[in-house]
């Protein structure tokens, strides 16, 4: 029997405490019940969770949670349309789908209290560059 595998399976079976939305209501229907379910969330579910908890669509409740997601809708937007649209600066064109989903998963994980969800320096640099590019375009 592989003890490392057994330990990993036990970790993935850890139950997560549900987060209720403000001002009231049930947890999001896709809120993960286990750590494994968290890792299996789809991009649409991650987007929906961010919206449900007032993080991608700011409201009076956004900053009343123990943490915020700092959800940048432009930076995390799914690419739409053709290659010309991607070059317009509307989204971070160099980001792969996998990378975008990884960032969203990390933001949701940090929001619900999981450890090890710190923002990497590369992501911070990419967001700063995108902000600078947008400012240059507007000027």
PDB file of C-alpha atoms in Angstrom:
ATOM      1  CA  UNK A   1       0.000   0.000   0.000  1.00  0.00           C
ATOM      2  CA  UNK A   2       1.285   3.464  -0.952  1.00  0.00           C
ATOM      3  CA  UNK A   3       1.225   5.709   2.138  1.00  0.00           C
ATOM      4  CA  UNK A   4       1.882   8.908   0.132  1.00  0.00           C
ATOM      5  CA  UNK A   5      -1.142   8.189  -2.048  1.00  0.00           C
ATOM      6  CA  UNK A   6      -3.294   7.393   0.991  1.00  0.00           C
ATOM      7  CA  UNK A   7      -2.218  10.681   2.602  1.00  0.00           C
ATOM      8  CA  UNK A   8      -3.032  12.647  -0.582  1.00  0.00           C
ATOM      9  CA  UNK A   9      -6.471  11.011  -0.835  1.00  0.00           C
ATOM     10  CA  UNK A  10      -7.171  11.804   2.827  1.00  0.00           C
ATOM     11  CA  UNK A  11      -6.172  15.429   2.218  1.00  0.00           C
ATOM     12  CA  UNK A  12      -8.443  15.715  -0.817  1.00  0.00           C
ATOM     13  CA  UNK A  13     -11.340  14.318   1.244  1.00  0.00           C
ATOM     14  CA  UNK A  14     -11.081  17.132   3.808  1.00  0.00           C
ATOM     15  CA  UNK A  15     -14.431  18.837   4.209  1.00  0.00           C
ATOM     16  CA  UNK A  16     -14.677  22.583   3.633  1.00  0.00           C
ATOM     17  CA  UNK A  17     -16.912  24.849   5.703  1.00  0.00           C
ATOM     18  CA  UNK A  18     -19.482  26.563   3.493  1.00  0.00           C
ATOM     19  CA  UNK A  19     -19.481  30.335   3.203  1.00  0.00           C
ATOM     20  CA  UNK A  20     -22.831  32.097   3.321  1.00  0.00           C
ATOM     21  CA  UNK A  21     -23.331  35.203   1.195  1.00  0.00           C
ATOM     22  CA  UNK A  22     -24.073  38.614   2.623  1.00  0.00           C
ATOM     23  CA  UNK A  23     -26.554  39.811   3.682  1.00  0.00           C
ATOM     24  CA  UNK A  24     -28.102  36.321   3.920  1.00  0.00           C
ATOM     25  CA  UNK A  25     -28.799  33.187   1.975  1.00  0.00           C
ATOM     26  CA  UNK A  26     -27.519  29.686   1.345  1.00  0.00           C
ATOM     27  CA  UNK A  27     -23.965  28.960   0.190  1.00  0.00           C
ATOM     28  CA  UNK A  28     -23.419  29.014  -3.579  1.00  0.00           C
ATOM     29  CA  UNK A  29     -24.781  25.777  -5.140  1.00  0.00           C
ATOM     30  CA  UNK A  30     -21.302  24.947  -6.519  1.00  0.00           C
ATOM     31  CA  UNK A  31     -19.487  25.791  -3.272  1.00  0.00           C
ATOM     32  CA  UNK A  32     -17.075  22.867  -2.857  1.00  0.00           C
ATOM     33  CA  UNK A  33     -17.818  20.470  -0.026  1.00  0.00           C
ATOM     34  CA  UNK A  34     -14.312  18.939  -0.108  1.00  0.00           C
ATOM     35  CA  UNK A  35     -10.823  19.971  -1.129  1.00  0.00           C
ATOM     36  CA  UNK A  36     -11.116  17.653  -4.137  1.00  0.00           C
ATOM     37  CA  UNK A  37     -14.344  19.354  -5.229  1.00  0.00           C
ATOM     38  CA  UNK A  38     -12.527  22.704  -4.958  1.00  0.00           C
ATOM     39  CA  UNK A  39      -9.831  21.501  -7.363  1.00  0.00           C
ATOM     40  CA  UNK A  40     -12.509  20.282  -9.790  1.00  0.00           C
ATOM     41  CA  UNK A  41     -14.415  23.591 -10.052  1.00  0.00           C
ATOM     42  CA  UNK A  42     -14.879  24.724 -13.650  1.00  0.00           C
ATOM     43  CA  UNK A  43     -14.109  28.232 -14.853  1.00  0.00           C
ATOM     44  CA  UNK A  44     -17.825  29.001 -15.115  1.00  0.00           C
ATOM     45  CA  UNK A  45     -18.329  27.830 -11.514  1.00  0.00           C
ATOM     46  CA  UNK A  46     -15.398  29.959 -10.314  1.00  0.00           C
ATOM     47  CA  UNK A  47     -16.857  32.994 -12.124  1.00  0.00           C
ATOM     48  CA  UNK A  48     -20.288  32.283 -10.657  1.00  0.00           C
ATOM     49  CA  UNK A  49     -18.900  31.942  -7.122  1.00  0.00           C
ATOM     50  CA  UNK A  50     -17.024  35.253  -7.471  1.00  0.00           C
ATOM     51  CA  UNK A  51     -20.243  36.938  -8.607  1.00  0.00           C
ATOM     52  CA  UNK A  52     -22.422  35.280  -5.928  1.00  0.00           C
ATOM     53  CA  UNK A  53     -20.164  36.532  -3.134  1.00  0.00           C
ATOM     54  CA  UNK A  54     -20.048  40.096  -4.575  1.00  0.00           C
ATOM     55  CA  UNK A  55     -16.411  39.884  -5.699  1.00  0.00           C
ATOM     56  CA  UNK A  56     -16.567  40.188  -9.504  1.00  0.00           C
ATOM     57  CA  UNK A  57     -19.567  42.504  -9.338  1.00  0.00           C
ATOM     58  CA  UNK A  58     -18.795  44.873  -6.453  1.00  0.00           C
ATOM     59  CA  UNK A  59     -21.630  45.921  -4.185  1.00  0.00           C
ATOM     60  CA  UNK A  60     -22.087  47.267  -0.680  1.00  0.00           C
ATOM     61  CA  UNK A  61     -21.196  43.761   0.596  1.00  0.00           C
ATOM     62  CA  UNK A  62     -17.900  43.229  -1.269  1.00  0.00           C
ATOM     63  CA  UNK A  63     -15.610  44.340   1.556  1.00  0.00           C
ATOM     64  CA  UNK A  64     -17.668  42.875   4.416  1.00  0.00           C
ATOM     65  CA  UNK A  65     -16.292  39.349   3.940  1.00  0.00           C
ATOM     66  CA  UNK A  66     -13.224  38.195   5.924  1.00  0.00           C
ATOM     67  CA  UNK A  67     -11.226  38.446   2.660  1.00  0.00           C
ATOM     68  CA  UNK A  68     -11.760  39.860  -0.806  1.00  0.00           C
ATOM     69  CA  UNK A  69     -10.821  38.305  -4.127  1.00  0.00           C
ATOM     70  CA  UNK A  70      -9.549  41.512  -5.769  1.00  0.00           C
ATOM     71  CA  UNK A  71     -11.231  40.182  -8.913  1.00  0.00           C
ATOM     72  CA  UNK A  72     -10.066  42.168 -11.950  1.00  0.00           C
ATOM     73  CA  UNK A  73     -12.738  41.458 -14.568  1.00  0.00           C
ATOM     74  CA  UNK A  74     -10.600  42.765 -17.437  1.00  0.00           C
ATOM     75  CA  UNK A  75      -7.523  40.792 -16.421  1.00  0.00           C
ATOM     76  CA  UNK A  76      -9.529  37.587 -15.832  1.00  0.00           C
ATOM     77  CA  UNK A  77     -11.904  37.903 -18.792  1.00  0.00           C
ATOM     78  CA  UNK A  78     -12.295  34.930 -21.094  1.00  0.00           C
ATOM     79  CA  UNK A  79     -11.002  35.811 -24.559  1.00  0.00           C
ATOM     80  CA  UNK A  80     -13.865  36.513 -26.936  1.00  0.00           C
ATOM     81  CA  UNK A  81     -13.776  36.898 -30.670  1.00  0.00           C
ATOM     82  CA  UNK A  82     -10.760  36.766 -32.957  1.00  0.00           C
ATOM     83  CA  UNK A  83      -7.022  37.382 -32.575  1.00  0.00           C
ATOM     84  CA  UNK A  84      -7.434  41.093 -33.352  1.00  0.00           C
ATOM     85  CA  UNK A  85      -9.668  41.428 -30.293  1.00  0.00           C
ATOM     86  CA  UNK A  86      -6.974  39.822 -28.130  1.00  0.00           C
ATOM     87  CA  UNK A  87      -4.414  42.380 -29.276  1.00  0.00           C
ATOM     88  CA  UNK A  88      -6.671  45.285 -28.337  1.00  0.00           C
ATOM     89  CA  UNK A  89      -5.633  45.216 -24.664  1.00  0.00           C
ATOM     90  CA  UNK A  90      -9.122  44.215 -23.494  1.00  0.00           C
ATOM     91  CA  UNK A  91      -7.650  41.201 -21.688  1.00  0.00           C
ATOM     92  CA  UNK A  92      -4.250  39.797 -20.824  1.00  0.00           C
ATOM     93  CA  UNK A  93      -3.623  38.257 -24.256  1.00  0.00           C
ATOM     94  CA  UNK A  94      -0.564  36.224 -23.222  1.00  0.00           C
ATOM     95  CA  UNK A  95      -2.459  34.263 -20.573  1.00  0.00           C
ATOM     96  CA  UNK A  96      -3.508  30.715 -21.436  1.00  0.00           C
ATOM     97  CA  UNK A  97      -6.895  29.332 -20.419  1.00  0.00           C
ATOM     98  CA  UNK A  98      -5.129  27.074 -17.918  1.00  0.00           C
ATOM     99  CA  UNK A  99      -3.290  30.023 -16.347  1.00  0.00           C
ATOM    100  CA  UNK A 100      -6.449  32.173 -16.165  1.00  0.00           C
ATOM    101  CA  UNK A 101      -8.359  29.340 -14.453  1.00  0.00           C
ATOM    102  CA  UNK A 102      -5.431  28.725 -12.079  1.00  0.00           C
ATOM    103  CA  UNK A 103      -5.536  32.396 -11.036  1.00  0.00           C
ATOM    104  CA  UNK A 104      -9.312  32.303 -10.534  1.00  0.00           C
ATOM    105  CA  UNK A 105      -9.032  29.084  -8.494  1.00  0.00           C
ATOM    106  CA  UNK A 106      -6.322  30.647  -6.330  1.00  0.00           C
ATOM    107  CA  UNK A 107      -8.434  33.764  -5.726  1.00  0.00           C
ATOM    108  CA  UNK A 108     -11.486  31.708  -4.736  1.00  0.00           C
ATOM    109  CA  UNK A 109      -9.315  29.470  -2.540  1.00  0.00           C
ATOM    110  CA  UNK A 110      -7.828  32.431  -0.714  1.00  0.00           C
ATOM    111  CA  UNK A 111     -11.312  33.927  -0.312  1.00  0.00           C
ATOM    112  CA  UNK A 112     -12.673  30.774   1.353  1.00  0.00           C
ATOM    113  CA  UNK A 113      -9.662  30.485   3.664  1.00  0.00           C
ATOM    114  CA  UNK A 114      -7.437  27.862   2.063  1.00  0.00           C
ATOM    115  CA  UNK A 115      -3.708  28.119   2.778  1.00  0.00           C
ATOM    116  CA  UNK A 116      -1.018  28.352   0.113  1.00  0.00           C
ATOM    117  CA  UNK A 117      -3.010  30.678  -2.143  1.00  0.00           C
ATOM    118  CA  UNK A 118      -0.601  33.647  -2.208  1.00  0.00           C
ATOM    119  CA  UNK A 119      -0.340  35.778  -5.346  1.00  0.00           C
ATOM    120  CA  UNK A 120       2.858  34.982  -7.297  1.00  0.00           C
ATOM    121  CA  UNK A 121       5.127  37.874  -8.303  1.00  0.00           C
ATOM    122  CA  UNK A 122       4.671  37.045 -12.014  1.00  0.00           C
ATOM    123  CA  UNK A 123       0.934  37.637 -11.759  1.00  0.00           C
ATOM    124  CA  UNK A 124       1.438  40.958 -10.011  1.00  0.00           C
ATOM    125  CA  UNK A 125       3.885  42.041 -12.736  1.00  0.00           C
ATOM    126  CA  UNK A 126       1.448  40.994 -15.489  1.00  0.00           C
ATOM    127  CA  UNK A 127      -1.406  42.952 -13.900  1.00  0.00           C
ATOM    128  CA  UNK A 128       0.771  46.054 -13.525  1.00  0.00           C
ATOM    129  CA  UNK A 129       1.855  45.772 -17.170  1.00  0.00           C
ATOM    130  CA  UNK A 130      -1.775  45.422 -18.278  1.00  0.00           C
ATOM    131  CA  UNK A 131      -2.719  48.528 -16.276  1.00  0.00           C
ATOM    132  CA  UNK A 132       0.140  50.472 -17.849  1.00  0.00           C
ATOM    133  CA  UNK A 133      -0.844  49.291 -21.333  1.00  0.00           C
ATOM    134  CA  UNK A 134      -4.444  50.408 -20.724  1.00  0.00           C
ATOM    135  CA  UNK A 135      -3.284  53.821 -19.488  1.00  0.00           C
ATOM    136  CA  UNK A 136      -1.113  54.315 -22.581  1.00  0.00           C
ATOM    137  CA  UNK A 137      -4.014  53.319 -24.856  1.00  0.00           C
ATOM    138  CA  UNK A 138      -6.314  55.847 -23.172  1.00  0.00           C
ATOM    139  CA  UNK A 139      -3.805  58.704 -23.438  1.00  0.00           C
TER     140      UNK A 139
END
